[in-house]
């Protein structure tokens, strides 16, 4: 599992580095940039449909988004615990089995 | 009847509930609502629908054959959810997030993720106003269909070349992620060819926004997919063998 810790540190470094390379950058979403690019290429283009519902504020948006991460991570954590427990049970059963036959 | 009951297992239910309540905000990918001319919306929807049918059948078949892998299907979905919640700063000075469909593709093949990816995108469009219903066909095509297909091709190809399983998984997840954004750039370039330079000029422009931002994130996704794979190889070897991800008797690589 040491290998995994190393790998996760690598991911964190990858995420932090741009903050140093691009000091003062906005770090907005790249879809906003694409929107701007479309308007540049075709200035007459008007979006012909708009979203049915939008989160009323940035706060609500980040609430929904935190919830997503939390529930997803919760399931992954549950899965990891479940798998480890199952494995342990199998191992201890095998151990007992061997003990009996010997 | 018993079989149907077994299918509506609580784990699946939990997974569906997770997908239903939890939206996926995407700040950095997917074509925005209204920003694709209607004829292109219809075109991409038409391409996407057959894959959704294949995907649904693929999931049903896998679960019928290996009911013990349902938890792992849940894991694939949860992984996509967490990864798509990580808005990571990139070298271009804007943010994007991984797609997370690579893991599920390695485990369940390229078609299963069409359904998972589609549902994720649908609720994101409905609840967060990211992406959109009209552009859903196009977005699902790039993230839930082409991405997984690229991942699967890379996985098979690199394994044949004799690369270690970890490297194959890394490349599959990373390039599938990157491929999604290249396709998004292509979709936008097809709909908005530049007056000077046409499709290619536009494609260069859009891919410099989407694909280049995505390069370090694709690497991150590849690494995180390996982390989960390492875990699965240690604790879920039986399921991996049942899904034929690893051959019987295969050791950890």
mmCIF file of C-alpha atoms in Angstrom, chain B:
data_model
loop_
_atom_site.group_PDB
_atom_site.id
_atom_site.type_symbol
_atom_site.label_atom_id
_atom_site.label_comp_id
_atom_site.label_asym_id
_atom_site.label_seq_id
_atom_site.Cartn_x
_atom_site.Cartn_y
_atom_site.Cartn_z
ATOM 1 C CA UNK B 1 -39.607 -13.318 -10.554
ATOM 2 C CA UNK B 2 -36.907 -14.266 -8.126
ATOM 3 C CA UNK B 3 -34.359 -13.193 -10.658
ATOM 4 C CA UNK B 4 -35.986 -9.809 -11.065
ATOM 5 C CA UNK B 5 -35.994 -9.410 -7.327
ATOM 6 C CA UNK B 6 -32.347 -10.272 -7.223
ATOM 7 C CA UNK B 7 -31.652 -7.648 -9.831
ATOM 8 C CA UNK B 8 -33.303 -4.976 -7.738
ATOM 9 C CA UNK B 9 -30.793 -5.624 -5.075
ATOM 10 C CA UNK B 10 -30.275 -2.967 -2.431
ATOM 11 C CA UNK B 11 -26.746 -2.232 -3.540
ATOM 12 C CA UNK B 12 -27.954 -1.351 -6.994
ATOM 13 C CA UNK B 13 -30.712 0.670 -5.440
ATOM 14 C CA UNK B 14 -28.221 2.584 -3.331
ATOM 15 C CA UNK B 15 -26.151 3.203 -6.419
ATOM 16 C CA UNK B 16 -29.162 4.511 -8.317
ATOM 17 C CA UNK B 17 -30.216 6.688 -5.420
ATOM 18 C CA UNK B 18 -26.706 8.086 -5.274
ATOM 19 C CA UNK B 19 -26.900 8.934 -8.937
ATOM 20 C CA UNK B 20 -30.365 10.389 -8.563
ATOM 21 C CA UNK B 21 -29.724 12.711 -5.671
ATOM 22 C CA UNK B 22 -26.210 13.687 -6.407
ATOM 23 C CA UNK B 23 -25.609 15.908 -9.372
ATOM 24 C CA UNK B 24 -22.337 16.135 -11.105
ATOM 25 C CA UNK B 25 -21.149 19.673 -11.543
ATOM 26 C CA UNK B 26 -18.858 20.113 -14.462
ATOM 27 C CA UNK B 27 -17.135 23.416 -14.644
ATOM 28 C CA UNK B 28 -14.833 22.497 -17.339
ATOM 29 C CA UNK B 29 -16.152 20.188 -19.892
ATOM 30 C CA UNK B 30 -19.231 19.363 -21.875
ATOM 31 C CA UNK B 31 -20.987 21.605 -24.268
ATOM 32 C CA UNK B 32 -23.177 24.200 -22.607
ATOM 33 C CA UNK B 33 -26.951 24.218 -22.988
ATOM 34 C CA UNK B 34 -28.004 25.989 -26.150
ATOM 35 C CA UNK B 35 -24.487 26.226 -27.501
ATOM 36 C CA UNK B 36 -24.903 23.558 -30.161
ATOM 37 C CA UNK B 37 -27.080 24.210 -33.229
ATOM 38 C CA UNK B 38 -30.213 22.057 -33.247
ATOM 39 C CA UNK B 39 -29.218 19.897 -36.227
ATOM 40 C CA UNK B 40 -26.030 18.880 -34.432
ATOM 41 C CA UNK B 41 -27.962 18.141 -31.247
ATOM 42 C CA UNK B 42 -30.172 15.724 -33.158
ATOM 43 C CA UNK B 43 -27.190 14.186 -34.936
ATOM 44 C CA UNK B 44 -25.317 13.370 -31.695
ATOM 45 C CA UNK B 45 -28.452 12.165 -29.957
ATOM 46 C CA UNK B 46 -29.074 9.776 -32.835
ATOM 47 C CA UNK B 47 -25.541 8.405 -32.547
ATOM 48 C CA UNK B 48 -25.802 8.045 -28.769
ATOM 49 C CA UNK B 49 -29.105 6.193 -28.400
ATOM 50 C CA UNK B 50 -28.015 2.845 -29.934
ATOM 51 C CA UNK B 51 -25.032 2.763 -27.569
ATOM 52 C CA UNK B 52 -27.329 3.292 -24.593
ATOM 53 C CA UNK B 53 -29.331 0.232 -25.604
ATOM 54 C CA UNK B 54 -26.162 -1.836 -26.019
ATOM 55 C CA UNK B 55 -24.912 -0.524 -22.679
ATOM 56 C CA UNK B 56 -28.098 -1.440 -20.856
ATOM 57 C CA UNK B 57 -27.972 -4.968 -22.248
ATOM 58 C CA UNK B 58 -24.302 -5.273 -21.376
ATOM 59 C CA UNK B 59 -24.919 -4.325 -17.729
ATOM 60 C CA UNK B 60 -27.899 -6.661 -17.466
ATOM 61 C CA UNK B 61 -25.860 -9.547 -18.871
ATOM 62 C CA UNK B 62 -22.872 -8.955 -16.596
ATOM 63 C CA UNK B 63 -25.048 -8.780 -13.494
ATOM 64 C CA UNK B 64 -26.996 -11.894 -14.468
ATOM 65 C CA UNK B 65 -23.780 -13.842 -15.000
ATOM 66 C CA UNK B 66 -21.831 -12.473 -12.062
ATOM 67 C CA UNK B 67 -24.213 -11.061 -9.444
ATOM 68 C CA UNK B 68 -21.296 -10.741 -7.018
ATOM 69 C CA UNK B 69 -19.885 -7.937 -9.130
ATOM 70 C CA UNK B 70 -22.753 -5.546 -8.389
ATOM 71 C CA UNK B 71 -20.752 -3.894 -5.644
ATOM 72 C CA UNK B 72 -18.002 -3.286 -8.136
ATOM 73 C CA UNK B 73 -20.436 -1.657 -10.550
ATOM 74 C CA UNK B 74 -21.412 0.627 -7.689
ATOM 75 C CA UNK B 75 -17.748 1.346 -7.112
ATOM 76 C CA UNK B 76 -17.271 2.270 -10.771
ATOM 77 C CA UNK B 77 -20.149 4.716 -10.526
ATOM 78 C CA UNK B 78 -18.982 6.159 -7.228
ATOM 79 C CA UNK B 79 -15.477 6.570 -8.635
ATOM 80 C CA UNK B 80 -16.818 8.533 -11.606
ATOM 81 C CA UNK B 81 -18.803 10.717 -9.199
ATOM 82 C CA UNK B 82 -15.910 11.543 -6.930
ATOM 83 C CA UNK B 83 -13.493 12.178 -9.757
ATOM 84 C CA UNK B 84 -15.898 14.446 -11.572
ATOM 85 C CA UNK B 85 -16.319 16.418 -8.356
ATOM 86 C CA UNK B 86 -12.614 17.188 -8.263
ATOM 87 C CA UNK B 87 -12.185 20.469 -10.031
ATOM 88 C CA UNK B 88 -8.472 20.551 -10.442
ATOM 89 C CA UNK B 89 -6.455 23.586 -11.520
ATOM 90 C CA UNK B 90 -4.471 23.026 -14.664
ATOM 91 C CA UNK B 91 -1.407 24.444 -16.388
ATOM 92 C CA UNK B 92 -3.551 26.566 -18.699
ATOM 93 C CA UNK B 93 -4.819 28.622 -15.767
ATOM 94 C CA UNK B 94 -8.321 27.199 -15.844
ATOM 95 C CA UNK B 95 -9.942 24.278 -14.081
ATOM 96 C CA UNK B 96 -11.244 20.987 -15.303
ATOM 97 C CA UNK B 97 -12.064 17.599 -13.844
ATOM 98 C CA UNK B 98 -11.378 13.973 -14.715
ATOM 99 C CA UNK B 99 -14.208 11.848 -16.116
ATOM 100 C CA UNK B 100 -13.603 8.716 -14.050
ATOM 101 C CA UNK B 101 -15.126 6.345 -16.589
ATOM 102 C CA UNK B 102 -11.831 4.527 -17.212
ATOM 103 C CA UNK B 103 -12.103 2.323 -14.130
ATOM 104 C CA UNK B 104 -15.559 1.044 -15.005
ATOM 105 C CA UNK B 105 -14.430 0.419 -18.566
ATOM 106 C CA UNK B 106 -11.526 -1.739 -17.435
ATOM 107 C CA UNK B 107 -13.858 -3.681 -15.117
ATOM 108 C CA UNK B 108 -17.048 -3.949 -17.161
ATOM 109 C CA UNK B 109 -16.039 -3.277 -20.744
ATOM 110 C CA UNK B 110 -16.676 -0.234 -22.922
ATOM 111 C CA UNK B 111 -20.463 -0.355 -23.126
ATOM 112 C CA UNK B 112 -21.469 -0.526 -19.467
ATOM 113 C CA UNK B 113 -20.124 2.955 -18.853
ATOM 114 C CA UNK B 114 -22.385 4.459 -21.521
ATOM 115 C CA UNK B 115 -25.283 4.090 -19.086
ATOM 116 C CA UNK B 116 -23.370 5.249 -16.010
ATOM 117 C CA UNK B 117 -21.888 8.229 -17.843
ATOM 118 C CA UNK B 118 -25.244 9.132 -19.368
ATOM 119 C CA UNK B 119 -27.068 9.163 -16.030
ATOM 120 C CA UNK B 120 -24.314 11.244 -14.482
ATOM 121 C CA UNK B 121 -24.525 13.768 -17.313
ATOM 122 C CA UNK B 122 -28.340 13.840 -17.230
ATOM 123 C CA UNK B 123 -28.575 14.842 -13.603
ATOM 124 C CA UNK B 124 -25.787 17.274 -13.957
ATOM 125 C CA UNK B 125 -27.728 18.950 -16.719
ATOM 126 C CA UNK B 126 -30.962 18.897 -14.704
ATOM 127 C CA UNK B 127 -29.681 19.938 -11.292
ATOM 128 C CA UNK B 128 -26.617 22.014 -11.912
ATOM 129 C CA UNK B 129 -27.199 23.595 -15.279
ATOM 130 C CA UNK B 130 -23.879 22.220 -16.441
ATOM 131 C CA UNK B 131 -24.037 20.786 -19.885
ATOM 132 C CA UNK B 132 -27.644 20.573 -21.017
ATOM 133 C CA UNK B 133 -30.510 18.434 -22.209
ATOM 134 C CA UNK B 134 -30.174 19.450 -25.837
ATOM 135 C CA UNK B 135 -26.420 18.914 -25.759
ATOM 136 C CA UNK B 136 -26.699 15.718 -23.712
ATOM 137 C CA UNK B 137 -26.447 13.509 -26.790
ATOM 138 C CA UNK B 138 -23.183 15.141 -27.810
ATOM 139 C CA UNK B 139 -21.781 15.169 -24.284
ATOM 140 C CA UNK B 140 -22.707 11.548 -23.648
ATOM 141 C CA UNK B 141 -21.145 10.601 -26.964
ATOM 142 C CA UNK B 142 -17.785 12.091 -25.996
ATOM 143 C CA UNK B 143 -17.674 11.097 -22.319
ATOM 144 C CA UNK B 144 -19.726 7.932 -22.033
ATOM 145 C CA UNK B 145 -19.145 6.340 -25.436
ATOM 146 C CA UNK B 146 -15.947 7.449 -27.168
ATOM 147 C CA UNK B 147 -13.950 7.846 -23.921
ATOM 148 C CA UNK B 148 -14.642 4.269 -22.766
ATOM 149 C CA UNK B 149 -14.100 2.899 -26.293
ATOM 150 C CA UNK B 150 -10.674 4.546 -26.432
ATOM 151 C CA UNK B 151 -9.869 3.238 -22.937
ATOM 152 C CA UNK B 152 -10.879 -0.262 -23.927
ATOM 153 C CA UNK B 153 -8.869 -0.200 -27.157
ATOM 154 C CA UNK B 154 -5.768 1.062 -25.339
ATOM 155 C CA UNK B 155 -6.177 -1.554 -22.605
ATOM 156 C CA UNK B 156 -6.420 -4.412 -25.090
ATOM 157 C CA UNK B 157 -3.647 -3.034 -27.294
ATOM 158 C CA UNK B 158 -1.133 -2.394 -24.540
ATOM 159 C CA UNK B 159 -1.816 -5.752 -22.882
ATOM 160 C CA UNK B 160 -1.115 -7.441 -26.210
ATOM 161 C CA UNK B 161 2.114 -5.506 -26.500
ATOM 162 C CA UNK B 162 3.116 -7.038 -23.193
ATOM 163 C CA UNK B 163 2.874 -3.955 -21.006
ATOM 164 C CA UNK B 164 2.283 -4.612 -17.306
ATOM 165 C CA UNK B 165 -1.342 -4.507 -16.159
ATOM 166 C CA UNK B 166 -0.781 -1.314 -14.133
ATOM 167 C CA UNK B 167 0.679 0.556 -17.098
ATOM 168 C CA UNK B 168 -2.092 -0.684 -19.346
ATOM 169 C CA UNK B 169 -4.701 0.572 -16.863
ATOM 170 C CA UNK B 170 -2.913 3.901 -16.490
ATOM 171 C CA UNK B 171 -2.730 4.532 -20.226
ATOM 172 C CA UNK B 172 -6.297 3.353 -20.783
ATOM 173 C CA UNK B 173 -7.759 5.688 -18.160
ATOM 174 C CA UNK B 174 -5.559 8.669 -19.044
ATOM 175 C CA UNK B 175 -6.017 8.476 -22.811
ATOM 176 C CA UNK B 176 -9.739 7.770 -22.524
ATOM 177 C CA UNK B 177 -10.085 10.897 -20.398
ATOM 178 C CA UNK B 178 -8.057 12.955 -22.855
ATOM 179 C CA UNK B 179 -9.957 11.477 -25.808
ATOM 180 C CA UNK B 180 -13.237 12.711 -24.357
ATOM 181 C CA UNK B 181 -12.067 16.298 -24.481
ATOM 182 C CA UNK B 182 -10.578 15.907 -27.947
ATOM 183 C CA UNK B 183 -13.988 14.701 -29.135
ATOM 184 C CA UNK B 184 -15.693 17.629 -27.386
ATOM 185 C CA UNK B 185 -13.345 19.985 -29.237
ATOM 186 C CA UNK B 186 -14.170 18.232 -32.509
ATOM 187 C CA UNK B 187 -17.893 18.477 -31.881
ATOM 188 C CA UNK B 188 -17.627 22.199 -31.290
ATOM 189 C CA UNK B 189 -15.341 22.689 -34.284
ATOM 190 C CA UNK B 190 -17.807 20.827 -36.545
ATOM 191 C CA UNK B 191 -20.638 23.055 -35.382
ATOM 192 C CA UNK B 192 -18.569 26.230 -35.442
ATOM 193 C CA UNK B 193 -16.018 26.078 -38.231
ATOM 194 C CA UNK B 194 -13.934 29.206 -38.359
ATOM 195 C CA UNK B 195 -14.552 31.540 -41.299
ATOM 196 C CA UNK B 196 -10.826 31.593 -41.845
ATOM 197 C CA UNK B 197 -9.312 28.138 -41.696
ATOM 198 C CA UNK B 198 -12.577 26.218 -41.247
ATOM 199 C CA UNK B 199 -12.815 23.131 -39.106
ATOM 200 C CA UNK B 200 -9.118 22.839 -38.321
ATOM 201 C CA UNK B 201 -8.709 26.404 -37.144
ATOM 202 C CA UNK B 202 -11.676 25.974 -34.818
ATOM 203 C CA UNK B 203 -10.503 22.570 -33.682
ATOM 204 C CA UNK B 204 -7.109 23.986 -32.732
ATOM 205 C CA UNK B 205 -8.834 26.723 -30.778
ATOM 206 C CA UNK B 206 -11.229 24.455 -28.884
ATOM 207 C CA UNK B 207 -8.674 21.761 -28.207
ATOM 208 C CA UNK B 208 -6.288 24.359 -26.795
ATOM 209 C CA UNK B 209 -9.063 25.167 -24.324
ATOM 210 C CA UNK B 210 -10.282 21.657 -23.508
ATOM 211 C CA UNK B 211 -7.617 19.116 -24.386
ATOM 212 C CA UNK B 212 -4.516 20.948 -23.169
ATOM 213 C CA UNK B 213 -6.172 21.817 -19.864
ATOM 214 C CA UNK B 214 -6.974 18.151 -19.589
ATOM 215 C CA UNK B 215 -3.477 16.690 -20.047
ATOM 216 C CA UNK B 216 -2.311 16.849 -16.392
ATOM 217 C CA UNK B 217 -5.777 15.820 -15.232
ATOM 218 C CA UNK B 218 -5.741 12.813 -17.510
ATOM 219 C CA UNK B 219 -2.473 11.794 -15.858
ATOM 220 C CA UNK B 220 -4.115 12.235 -12.454
ATOM 221 C CA UNK B 221 -7.052 10.103 -13.490
ATOM 222 C CA UNK B 222 -4.691 7.394 -14.733
ATOM 223 C CA UNK B 223 -2.861 7.373 -11.408
ATOM 224 C CA UNK B 224 -6.039 7.291 -9.303
ATOM 225 C CA UNK B 225 -7.393 4.444 -11.413
ATOM 226 C CA UNK B 226 -4.223 2.455 -10.689
ATOM 227 C CA UNK B 227 -4.668 3.110 -6.959
ATOM 228 C CA UNK B 228 -8.156 1.578 -7.003
ATOM 229 C CA UNK B 229 -6.972 -1.258 -9.247
ATOM 230 C CA UNK B 230 -4.137 -2.076 -6.830
ATOM 231 C CA UNK B 231 -6.704 -2.344 -4.084
ATOM 232 C CA UNK B 232 -9.051 -4.506 -6.134
ATOM 233 C CA UNK B 233 -6.200 -6.841 -7.056
ATOM 234 C CA UNK B 234 -5.426 -7.294 -3.409
ATOM 235 C CA UNK B 235 -8.923 -7.771 -2.013
ATOM 236 C CA UNK B 236 -11.240 -8.590 -4.916
ATOM 237 C CA UNK B 237 -9.254 -11.012 -7.008
ATOM 238 C CA UNK B 238 -12.171 -13.429 -7.355
ATOM 239 C CA UNK B 239 -14.448 -10.769 -8.856
ATOM 240 C CA UNK B 240 -11.718 -9.558 -11.195
ATOM 241 C CA UNK B 241 -11.310 -13.095 -12.454
ATOM 242 C CA UNK B 242 -15.067 -13.552 -12.805
ATOM 243 C CA UNK B 243 -15.177 -10.405 -14.938
ATOM 244 C CA UNK B 244 -12.177 -11.729 -16.887
ATOM 245 C CA UNK B 245 -10.246 -8.568 -16.078
ATOM 246 C CA UNK B 246 -7.485 -10.820 -14.833
ATOM 247 C CA UNK B 247 -6.921 -14.356 -16.000
ATOM 248 C CA UNK B 248 -7.359 -17.145 -13.508
ATOM 249 C CA UNK B 249 -4.252 -17.667 -11.471
ATOM 250 C CA UNK B 250 -2.910 -14.232 -12.399
ATOM 251 C CA UNK B 251 -0.813 -12.691 -9.697
ATOM 252 C CA UNK B 252 -0.608 -9.045 -8.794
ATOM 253 C CA UNK B 253 1.361 -7.152 -11.341
#
